[in-house]
Coordinates of C-alpha atoms and ligand atoms in Angstrom, one line a residue:
M1 CA -0.6 -0.1 0.0
S2 CA 1.3 3.6 -1.1
M3 CA -0.3 6.8 0.1
L4 CA 0.2 10.2 -1.6
V5 CA 0.8 12.9 1.2
T6 CA -0.1 15.9 -0.2
N7 CA -0.4 19.5 0.1
I8 CA 1.7 19.9 3.8
G9 CA 1.8 23.6 4.5
E10 CA 5.1 23.2 6.4
L11 CA 7.1 19.8 6.5
V12 CA 10.2 19.3 9.0
T13 CA 11.8 16.5 7.8
N14 CA 15.3 16.9 9.9
D15 CA 17.8 16.6 7.5
P16 CA 18.8 20.0 6.3
E17 CA 19.5 18.4 2.7
L18 CA 16.2 18.6 1.9
G19 CA 16.0 21.7 3.3
P20 CA 16.6 25.0 5.0
G21 CA 18.4 24.5 8.8
P22 CA 18.6 21.1 11.3
L23 CA 14.9 20.7 10.3
G24 CA 15.3 20.5 7.2
I25 CA 12.4 22.7 6.3
V26 CA 9.8 22.2 3.2
R27 CA 7.1 24.7 2.6
D28 CA 4.3 23.2 0.0
A29 CA 5.6 19.5 0.5
A30 CA 3.7 16.6 0.2
L31 CA 5.7 12.9 0.5
L32 CA 4.5 9.2 0.1
V33 CA 4.4 6.3 2.3
D34 CA 5.4 3.1 0.6
G35 CA 4.3 0.7 3.7
D36 CA 5.9 0.8 6.4
R37 CA 8.6 3.3 4.8
I38 CA 9.4 7.1 3.7
G39 CA 9.1 6.7 -0.4
W40 CA 10.0 9.6 -1.3
V41 CA 10.0 13.7 0.2
G42 CA 9.7 16.9 -2.4
T43 CA 6.6 20.0 -3.0
A44 CA 2.8 19.6 -3.8
A45 CA 3.9 20.1 -7.6
E46 CA 6.6 17.2 -7.8
G47 CA 4.1 15.2 -6.1
R48 CA 1.4 15.3 -8.7
D49 CA 4.0 12.7 -10.8
Q50 CA 4.1 10.1 -8.2
A51 CA 2.1 6.9 -8.4
A52 CA 0.5 5.9 -5.2
D53 CA -2.8 4.1 -4.2
D54 CA -4.0 7.0 -2.0
V55 CA -4.5 10.5 -1.3
Y56 CA -4.4 12.5 1.1
D57 CA -5.0 16.4 1.6
V58 CA -3.7 17.4 4.6
E59 CA -5.2 21.0 3.3
G60 CA -1.6 23.4 4.6
R61 CA -1.6 22.0 8.2
C62 CA 2.1 21.6 9.2
V63 CA 3.8 17.0 9.4
V64 CA 6.3 16.3 10.9
P65 CA 8.7 13.4 12.5
G66 CA 6.5 11.9 14.7
F67 CA 8.1 12.2 18.7
V68 CA 10.5 10.2 19.5
D69 CA 10.1 9.6 23.5
S70 CA 13.5 8.1 24.8
H71 CA 13.0 7.9 28.4
T72 CA 8.9 6.2 30.2
H73 CA 8.2 3.9 33.0
L74 CA 5.0 2.7 31.9
V75 CA 4.8 -0.5 33.5
F76 CA 3.9 -0.5 36.9
A77 CA 0.1 -0.2 38.9
G78 CA -1.3 2.2 40.6
D79 CA -0.2 6.1 41.3
R80 CA 1.2 8.2 43.7
A81 CA -1.3 11.7 43.0
D82 CA -0.7 12.5 47.1
E83 CA 2.8 12.4 47.2
F84 CA 2.4 14.9 43.4
A85 CA 0.2 17.1 46.2
A86 CA 2.4 16.6 48.8
R87 CA 5.1 18.5 46.6
M88 CA 3.4 21.2 45.9
S89 CA 3.3 22.3 49.0
G90 CA 6.7 22.0 49.6
E91 CA 8.1 18.1 49.8
P92 CA 10.8 17.5 48.7
Y93 CA 11.3 14.1 45.4
T94 CA 13.5 11.9 46.9
G95 CA 12.3 9.0 45.2
G96 CA 11.2 7.3 48.1
G97 CA 7.9 6.8 46.9
I98 CA 9.1 4.6 44.5
A99 CA 8.4 1.4 47.4
R100 CA 4.5 1.8 46.8
T101 CA 5.0 1.6 42.9
V102 CA 6.6 -1.4 43.9
A103 CA 4.6 -3.1 46.1
A104 CA 0.9 -2.0 44.5
T105 CA 3.2 -3.7 40.1
R106 CA 4.0 -6.4 41.6
A107 CA 0.3 -7.6 43.4
A108 CA -0.7 -6.5 39.5
T109 CA -1.4 -8.9 36.9
D110 CA -0.3 -9.4 33.6
D111 CA -3.3 -8.2 32.2
E112 CA -3.6 -5.7 35.0
L113 CA -0.1 -4.3 33.8
L114 CA -0.7 -4.2 29.8
A115 CA -3.7 -3.1 29.6
N116 CA -2.4 0.5 32.0
L117 CA 0.5 0.1 30.0
R118 CA -1.1 -0.1 25.8
R119 CA -4.3 2.6 27.7
L120 CA -0.9 4.9 27.9
V121 CA 0.9 3.6 24.4
T122 CA -3.0 4.5 23.3
E123 CA -1.7 8.3 25.0
L124 CA 0.9 9.1 23.9
R125 CA 0.3 8.3 19.8
S126 CA -2.6 10.7 20.2
Q127 CA -0.1 13.2 21.2
G128 CA 2.2 12.5 18.2
T129 CA 4.3 9.5 19.7
T130 CA 5.3 7.4 17.5
T131 CA 8.7 5.5 18.9
V132 CA 9.2 5.3 22.8
E133 CA 11.4 3.3 24.7
V134 CA 9.8 1.5 28.4
K135 CA 11.6 1.2 31.1
S136 CA 11.4 -2.4 33.8
G137 CA 12.0 -1.0 37.4
Y138 CA 9.2 -1.2 39.4
G139 CA 9.5 -4.8 40.3
L140 CA 13.0 -5.3 41.4
D141 CA 13.3 -9.2 42.6
V142 CA 14.6 -11.7 39.4
E143 CA 10.8 -12.6 38.5
Q144 CA 9.0 -9.1 38.8
E145 CA 12.0 -7.1 36.3
A146 CA 11.4 -10.2 33.7
R147 CA 8.3 -10.3 33.4
L148 CA 8.2 -5.8 32.9
L149 CA 10.2 -6.9 30.8
R150 CA 7.8 -9.6 28.5
I151 CA 5.0 -6.6 29.1
A152 CA 7.6 -3.9 27.6
R153 CA 8.3 -6.4 24.5
R154 CA 4.6 -6.4 23.6
V155 CA 4.6 -2.7 23.0
T156 CA 8.3 -2.0 22.3
G157 CA 10.9 -3.1 20.8
E158 CA 13.0 0.0 23.0
T159 CA 13.2 -1.5 26.5
T160 CA 15.5 -1.0 29.2
Y161 CA 15.9 -3.2 32.1
L162 CA 16.1 -1.4 35.2
G163 CA 16.7 -3.5 37.5
A164 CA 19.1 -0.4 39.9
H165 CA 15.9 1.7 40.2
V166 CA 16.1 2.1 43.6
V167 CA 17.5 -0.5 46.7
P168 CA 13.6 -1.6 47.3
P169 CA 13.3 -2.3 51.5
E170 CA 13.7 -5.7 51.9
Y171 CA 18.1 -4.8 50.6
A172 CA 18.2 -1.9 52.3
Q173 CA 20.4 -3.3 54.9
R174 CA 22.6 -5.3 51.8
R175 CA 23.1 -3.1 49.2
D176 CA 25.5 -5.4 47.8
E177 CA 23.5 -8.4 47.4
Y178 CA 21.1 -6.1 45.7
V179 CA 24.2 -4.7 43.8
A180 CA 26.0 -8.2 43.3
L181 CA 22.2 -9.8 42.6
V182 CA 21.1 -6.5 39.4
T183 CA 24.3 -7.0 37.7
G184 CA 23.8 -11.2 38.1
P185 CA 21.1 -13.4 38.1
M186 CA 18.2 -10.8 37.0
L187 CA 20.7 -9.2 35.0
E188 CA 20.8 -12.7 32.9
A189 CA 16.6 -13.3 32.9
C190 CA 16.7 -9.7 32.3
A191 CA 19.0 -9.7 29.4
P192 CA 17.3 -11.9 27.4
H193 CA 13.8 -9.0 26.6
A194 CA 16.0 -5.7 26.7
R195 CA 17.9 -4.3 24.5
W196 CA 19.4 -1.8 27.2
A197 CA 19.7 -1.7 30.4
D198 CA 19.7 2.3 33.2
V199 CA 20.4 2.8 37.0
F200 CA 19.2 5.3 39.2
C201 CA 22.9 6.6 40.2
E202 CA 22.0 9.5 42.7
P203 CA 23.9 9.4 46.1
A204 CA 21.9 12.9 46.9
S205 CA 19.1 9.9 47.2
P206 CA 19.7 7.0 49.6
H207 CA 17.2 5.3 47.8
A208 CA 19.3 4.9 44.5
F209 CA 23.0 4.8 44.2
D210 CA 26.6 6.0 44.5
G211 CA 29.1 6.1 41.6
D212 CA 30.7 3.1 42.2
E213 CA 27.7 0.7 42.7
S214 CA 26.1 2.7 39.3
A215 CA 29.6 1.9 37.4
A216 CA 29.6 -2.1 38.7
V217 CA 26.2 -2.2 37.1
L218 CA 26.6 -0.2 33.8
G219 CA 29.6 -2.8 34.2
A220 CA 28.4 -6.0 34.1
A221 CA 25.5 -4.4 31.7
A222 CA 27.5 -3.4 29.4
A223 CA 29.6 -6.9 29.2
A224 CA 25.7 -8.4 28.8
G225 CA 25.6 -7.1 25.5
L226 CA 23.3 -4.0 26.7
G227 CA 23.1 -0.4 25.7
L228 CA 23.4 1.4 28.0
R229 CA 21.4 5.1 29.5
V230 CA 21.3 6.9 32.8
H231 CA 19.4 8.4 35.5
G232 CA 21.8 11.0 36.4
N233 CA 22.6 14.3 37.6
Q234 CA 18.9 14.9 38.9
L235 CA 19.3 15.6 42.8
S236 CA 22.6 16.4 42.3
A237 CA 25.5 17.6 40.3
G238 CA 26.9 13.8 41.5
P239 CA 28.1 12.0 39.1
G240 CA 26.3 9.7 36.9
V241 CA 26.6 12.2 33.7
R242 CA 30.6 11.9 34.3
L243 CA 30.0 7.7 34.2
A244 CA 27.7 7.8 31.4
V245 CA 30.4 9.1 29.2
E246 CA 32.9 7.0 30.8
H247 CA 31.3 3.7 30.1
G248 CA 30.0 5.6 26.3
A249 CA 26.3 5.5 26.9
A250 CA 24.1 6.8 24.6
S251 CA 21.6 8.9 26.5
V252 CA 22.4 10.4 30.4
D253 CA 18.9 11.6 31.4
H254 CA 17.7 14.2 33.5
C255 CA 21.0 16.2 33.5
T256 CA 19.0 19.1 36.4
H257 CA 22.2 19.5 38.2
L258 CA 25.3 20.1 35.5
S259 CA 29.1 20.9 36.8
D260 CA 31.2 22.7 33.7
A261 CA 33.3 19.2 33.9
D262 CA 29.4 17.5 33.4
V263 CA 29.2 20.0 30.3
D264 CA 32.5 19.9 28.7
A265 CA 32.4 15.5 28.8
L266 CA 29.2 16.1 27.2
A267 CA 30.4 17.9 24.3
G268 CA 33.5 16.0 24.2
G269 CA 31.6 12.5 24.2
T270 CA 29.3 10.6 22.1
T271 CA 26.5 10.4 24.9
V272 CA 23.2 12.3 24.9
A273 CA 21.9 14.8 27.6
T274 CA 18.3 13.6 27.5
L275 CA 16.4 16.4 29.5
L276 CA 13.1 15.9 31.2
P277 CA 11.2 18.6 32.6
A278 CA 8.2 17.7 32.5
V279 CA 9.5 15.9 35.8
E280 CA 11.0 19.9 37.1
F281 CA 7.4 20.7 36.1
S282 CA 5.9 17.7 38.5
T283 CA 8.1 17.4 42.0
R284 CA 8.7 21.9 41.1
S285 CA 12.8 22.0 40.9
P286 CA 14.7 24.4 38.8
Y287 CA 15.2 23.1 34.9
P288 CA 18.1 22.1 33.0
P289 CA 20.5 24.0 32.1
A290 CA 19.5 23.6 28.3
R291 CA 21.1 26.4 27.0
R292 CA 24.3 25.9 28.4
L293 CA 24.8 21.9 26.8
L294 CA 23.1 23.8 23.4
D295 CA 25.5 26.0 23.4
A296 CA 28.4 23.8 24.3
G297 CA 27.7 21.6 21.2
V298 CA 25.8 18.6 22.9
T299 CA 24.2 16.9 21.9
V300 CA 20.1 17.8 23.4
A301 CA 17.3 15.4 23.7
L302 CA 13.9 15.1 25.2
A303 CA 11.1 13.6 26.9
T304 CA 8.1 12.6 29.0
D305 CA 9.8 10.2 31.9
C306 CA 6.3 9.5 31.9
N307 CA 6.1 7.3 35.6
P308 CA 3.3 7.4 37.9
G309 CA 5.9 9.1 40.5
S310 CA 7.8 12.0 39.1
C311 CA 6.2 13.4 36.4
Y312 CA 2.5 11.6 35.1
S313 CA 2.8 13.1 32.0
S314 CA 2.9 11.3 28.8
S315 CA 3.0 14.7 26.3
M316 CA 5.0 15.5 24.1
P317 CA 3.4 18.7 23.6
F318 CA 4.2 19.6 26.6
V319 CA 6.9 19.2 26.9
I320 CA 8.5 21.0 24.2
A321 CA 6.3 24.2 25.5
L322 CA 8.4 23.6 28.4
A323 CA 11.6 23.4 26.4
V324 CA 10.6 27.2 24.4
R325 CA 9.8 28.5 27.4
E326 CA 11.5 27.0 31.0
M327 CA 14.4 26.1 29.5
G328 CA 15.5 29.0 26.9
M329 CA 14.9 26.5 24.5
T330 CA 13.4 28.0 20.1
P331 CA 10.9 26.0 18.8
G332 CA 12.4 24.2 17.0
E333 CA 15.7 23.1 19.0
A334 CA 12.6 21.3 20.2
L335 CA 11.4 20.3 18.6
W336 CA 14.5 18.6 16.6
A337 CA 15.4 17.1 20.5
A338 CA 12.1 15.4 21.2
T339 CA 12.4 14.1 16.7
A340 CA 15.9 13.5 16.3
G341 CA 17.2 14.0 19.3
G342 CA 15.9 11.2 20.7
A343 CA 16.1 8.8 17.9
R344 CA 19.8 10.0 18.7
A345 CA 19.7 8.7 22.2
L346 CA 18.4 5.2 21.2
R347 CA 20.9 4.9 18.3
R348 CA 18.4 5.0 15.7
D349 CA 18.1 6.2 12.5
D350 CA 15.1 5.3 10.8
V351 CA 13.1 7.2 13.1
G352 CA 13.8 11.1 13.8
R353 CA 13.7 12.3 10.5
I354 CA 11.6 11.9 7.3
G355 CA 13.4 11.2 4.8
H356 CA 13.5 8.2 1.9
G357 CA 14.5 5.0 3.8
A358 CA 12.8 6.5 6.8
R359 CA 10.1 4.2 9.0
A360 CA 6.7 6.5 8.0
D361 CA 6.6 7.6 11.7
L362 CA 5.0 10.9 11.8
A363 CA 2.6 13.8 13.6
L364 CA 0.4 15.4 11.1
L365 CA -0.1 19.1 13.6
D366 CA -3.8 20.5 13.8
A367 CA -2.0 24.0 12.7
P368 CA 0.3 25.6 9.6
S369 CA 3.8 25.0 11.1
H370 CA 5.5 23.7 13.8
L371 CA 5.9 27.2 16.1
H372 CA 1.6 25.8 16.4
L373 CA 3.4 23.7 19.6
A374 CA 4.9 25.6 21.9
Y375 CA 2.7 29.4 20.9
R376 CA -0.6 26.8 21.6
P377 CA -0.3 25.5 24.7
G378 CA -1.7 23.1 26.5
V379 CA -4.5 22.4 22.5
P380 CA -3.8 19.3 21.4
T381 CA -2.6 19.7 18.2
A382 CA -0.2 16.8 17.5
H383 CA -1.3 13.4 16.7
S384 CA 0.4 10.4 14.8
L385 CA -0.6 9.5 12.0
Ligands
NIG1 O1 12.6 9.0 36.4 N1 14.5 9.2 38.9 C1 14.8 8.0 39.0 N2 13.4 7.2 39.0 C2 12.0 8.2 37.8 C3 10.5 8.3 39.1 C4 10.0 7.1 39.1 C5 9.4 7.1 40.5 O2 9.2 8.2 41.1 O3 8.0 6.4 40.4 C6 12.3 9.0 36.7 O4 12.0 10.0 38.0
FE2 FE1 13.6 8.1 34.9

């Protein structure tokens, strides 16, 4: 099946060879979808010569690459709205509430977890997201972590083993034993179901992992053949960024508190800095220094971090609006980071762009230009096609 999408007022390709600037914008454009791939991109006038089974006239609307949400925790049960309310009254976020979601998730059936996961995937797709990474991390024992990854695999190939989310309460006095479990039998059980491994590296939280523990997790995961990601520098300027760069992680996520050395390390390495400003919104925290990173030449991605604790939003358009309004990113930088940036954070070149051979993952905006994503915050402008 092929479909010509035509009368696109503004087409954002993220391919500088197709149009000016990093967004590679083509005006009055058309594109050909051939099966699940992009077969051709050009102007609407040129498109008249393209043979296609179907034609979809989008009447001057804007088409952008589907959003790549490279950081979520969508396999869970229950919610923690009460913690959100407490934070809005001044309580800090420490990660302590994760244990509540672990208890609820362990008690849930596979069907319940899958139904909740599918509900959230439908929710994010309806807002323009076409690629989603999903982490485990609310099981925290061998069987439960493997179960959560098997369930995540039902909706995405971008699955991440996060046995090192927090030290579960039953191991609080035996942290070494938990790290041994995460780097041994749990890793062995989970690796077949995961593409990536992640660790919540945060010495400022008594629940998360310090630099040495995190290095052990990353080393073992790499030896097991998994790609690496890190939750780093969320609550303090800890060792997360440095470790991520040293281990060649694809991405270090949060980056809320950064030293100059962290920014230099990111600028000199291959690790993407993934910013999650809906977390700062939902925890009433200062926003990450996006401008410092961009001005230093760091590759920046934007993602939701959708989870029941620190941020229960699945909306990439909301994240883009926050990045523009609160972190000083231009609308173009924010859109690039939410599409091409996310693709780089997942080391993918078939998503996050619209060009020949890319996946036909598109978002249609009920708007004439990508500026409307941040210009009309809270308005349901984007839909995946
Ligand atoms: O990315 N920081 C660690 N983990 C998640 C929050 C998980 C939760 O609070 O349930 C995060 O913010
Ligand atoms: Fe997270």
